[in-house]
XYZ file of C-alpha atoms in Angstrom:
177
model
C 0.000 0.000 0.000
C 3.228 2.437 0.817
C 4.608 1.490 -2.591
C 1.402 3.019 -4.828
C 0.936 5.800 -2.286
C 4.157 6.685 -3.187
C 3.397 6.076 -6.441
C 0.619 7.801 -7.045
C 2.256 11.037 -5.088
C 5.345 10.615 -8.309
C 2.722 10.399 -10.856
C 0.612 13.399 -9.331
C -1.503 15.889 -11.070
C -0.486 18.114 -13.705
C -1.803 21.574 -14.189
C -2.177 23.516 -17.306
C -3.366 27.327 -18.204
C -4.031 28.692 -20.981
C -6.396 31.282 -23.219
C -7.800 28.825 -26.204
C -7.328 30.259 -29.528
C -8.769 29.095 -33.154
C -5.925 26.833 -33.511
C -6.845 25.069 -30.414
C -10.290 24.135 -31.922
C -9.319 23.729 -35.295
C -6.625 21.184 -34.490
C -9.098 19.033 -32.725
C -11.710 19.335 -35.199
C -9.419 18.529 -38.049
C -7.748 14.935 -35.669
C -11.621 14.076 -34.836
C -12.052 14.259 -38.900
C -9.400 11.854 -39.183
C -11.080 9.088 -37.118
C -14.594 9.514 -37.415
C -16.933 7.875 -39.958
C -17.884 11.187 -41.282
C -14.309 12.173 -41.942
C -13.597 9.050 -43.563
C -16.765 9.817 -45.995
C -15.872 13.661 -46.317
C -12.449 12.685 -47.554
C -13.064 9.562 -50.208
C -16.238 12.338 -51.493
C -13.044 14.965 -51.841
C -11.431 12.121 -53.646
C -14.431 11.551 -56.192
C -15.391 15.205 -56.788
C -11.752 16.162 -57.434
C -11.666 13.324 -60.176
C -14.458 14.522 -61.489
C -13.294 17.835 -62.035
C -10.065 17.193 -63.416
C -11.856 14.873 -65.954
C -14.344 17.781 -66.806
C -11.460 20.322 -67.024
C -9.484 18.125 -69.165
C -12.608 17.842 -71.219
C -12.638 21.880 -71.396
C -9.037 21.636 -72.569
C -9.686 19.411 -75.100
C -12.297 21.004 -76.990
C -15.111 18.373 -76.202
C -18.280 19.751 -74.082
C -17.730 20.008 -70.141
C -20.213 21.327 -67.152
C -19.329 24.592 -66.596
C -21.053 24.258 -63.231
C -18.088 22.012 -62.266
C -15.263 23.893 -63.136
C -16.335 27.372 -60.977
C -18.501 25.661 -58.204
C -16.786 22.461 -57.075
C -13.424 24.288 -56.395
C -15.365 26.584 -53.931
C -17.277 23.241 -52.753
C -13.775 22.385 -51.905
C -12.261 24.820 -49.954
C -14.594 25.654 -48.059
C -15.119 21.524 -46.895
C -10.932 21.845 -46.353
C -11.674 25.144 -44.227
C -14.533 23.904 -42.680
C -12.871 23.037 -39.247
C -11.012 26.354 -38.702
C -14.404 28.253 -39.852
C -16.253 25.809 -36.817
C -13.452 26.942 -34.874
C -13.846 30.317 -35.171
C -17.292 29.745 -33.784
C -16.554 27.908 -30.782
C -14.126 30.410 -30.162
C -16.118 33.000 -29.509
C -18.592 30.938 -26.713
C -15.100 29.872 -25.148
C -13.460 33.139 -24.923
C -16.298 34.654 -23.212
C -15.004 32.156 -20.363
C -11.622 33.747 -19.990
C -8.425 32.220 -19.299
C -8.707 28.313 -18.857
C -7.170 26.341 -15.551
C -7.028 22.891 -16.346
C -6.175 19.996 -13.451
C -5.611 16.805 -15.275
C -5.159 13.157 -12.606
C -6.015 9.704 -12.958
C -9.144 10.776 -11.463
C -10.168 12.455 -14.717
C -9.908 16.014 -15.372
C -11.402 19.702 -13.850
C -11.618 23.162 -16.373
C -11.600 26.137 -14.492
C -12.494 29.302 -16.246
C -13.990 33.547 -14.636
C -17.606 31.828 -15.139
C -17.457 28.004 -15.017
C -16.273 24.809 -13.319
C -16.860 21.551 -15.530
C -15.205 18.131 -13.847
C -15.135 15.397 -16.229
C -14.430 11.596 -16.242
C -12.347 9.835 -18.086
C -15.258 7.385 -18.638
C -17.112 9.986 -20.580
C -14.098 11.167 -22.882
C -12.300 7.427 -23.205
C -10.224 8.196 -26.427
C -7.601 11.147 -26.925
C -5.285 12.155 -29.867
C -1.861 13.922 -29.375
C -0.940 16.590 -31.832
C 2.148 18.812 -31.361
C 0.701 21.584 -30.097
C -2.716 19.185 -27.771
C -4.081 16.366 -26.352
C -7.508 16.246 -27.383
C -10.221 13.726 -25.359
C -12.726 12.678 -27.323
C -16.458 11.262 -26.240
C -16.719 7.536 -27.789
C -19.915 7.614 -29.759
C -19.028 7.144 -33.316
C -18.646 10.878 -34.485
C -17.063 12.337 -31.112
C -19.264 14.783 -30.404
C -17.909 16.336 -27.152
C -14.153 17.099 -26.703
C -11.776 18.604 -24.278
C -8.606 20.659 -25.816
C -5.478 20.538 -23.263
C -3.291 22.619 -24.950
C 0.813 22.224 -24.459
C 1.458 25.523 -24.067
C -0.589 25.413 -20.775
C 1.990 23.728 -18.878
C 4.098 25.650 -16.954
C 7.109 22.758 -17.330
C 8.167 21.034 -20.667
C 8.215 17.632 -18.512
C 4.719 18.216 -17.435
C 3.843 17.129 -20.944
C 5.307 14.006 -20.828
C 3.383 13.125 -17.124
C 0.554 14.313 -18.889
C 0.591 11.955 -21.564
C 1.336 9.129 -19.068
C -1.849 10.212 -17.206
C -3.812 9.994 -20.435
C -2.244 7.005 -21.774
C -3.006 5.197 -18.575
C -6.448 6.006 -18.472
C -7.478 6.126 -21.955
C -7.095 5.120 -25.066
C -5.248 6.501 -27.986
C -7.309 7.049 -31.530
């Protein structure tokens, strides 16, 4: 019993805080598209419609009868599906920022965000699955499009090693996706 007191007292709780930005939000909507079933779809439809329009502007090229609806719309169909997550982002943005600066206490208990106007505790049971980027650690909900997710940005830690406990913490407790 000494030896995981102690244990547990080495692995402790790490602390992060931080002001969330667009790239906080963006980066976890674009690593949640990369997982989820609707990402998966959204990209092999990129896949198709891009064919498509090559084949209709080589068509154009060549003299033989193309959809001119294809060549100016899809483009713009495009981007905006490939800037979809930072427009999202922009939008959570502004409901998070109204929060003010973010506390974060992260523990094999689970984890507790702090902001001016809120307290939110939450378990790892209802955010099983995370995703490491290079700037976060993003916990994701497990129903099959991740609908609810927590951004722990890196910068929030006031020691470089802090991110390394923190990924044991989440690696011990959840699972990677």
């Amino acid at each position: 019993m000494v030896m995981n007191m102690g244990r547990d007292a080495e692995q402790g709780v790490v602390e992060l805080a931080y002001q969330p930005v667009v790239g906080d939000y963006a980066g976890a909507l674009r690593e949640r598209r990369r997982f989820n079933r609707a990402g998966r779809i959204q990209k092999v439809a990129l896949v198709l419609i891009g064919l498509a329009w090559a084949l209709d502007l080589g068509a154009a090229v060549g003299g033989g009868d193309s959809n001119t609806f294809l060549l100016i719309w899809v483009p713009l169909v495009v981007a905006l599906l490939l800037f979809q997550p930072w427009l999202t982002a922009r939008q959570v943005l502004k409901a998070a920022a109204r929060n003010g600066a973010y506390r974060a206490t992260v523990s094999d208990a689970g984890l507790t965000v702090v902001t001016e106007h809120s307290s939110t505790s939450v378990g790892f049971a209802a955010q099983p699955r995370y995703r490491e980027t290079k700037e976060l650690f993003v916990l994701y909900s497990d129903d099959k499009n991740a609908t609810c997710f927590t951004v722990l940005p890196k910068r929030g830690v006031a020691d470089p090693a802090d991110v390394d406990r923190l990924r044991g913490i989440l690696d011990r407790n959840l699972s990677r996706v």
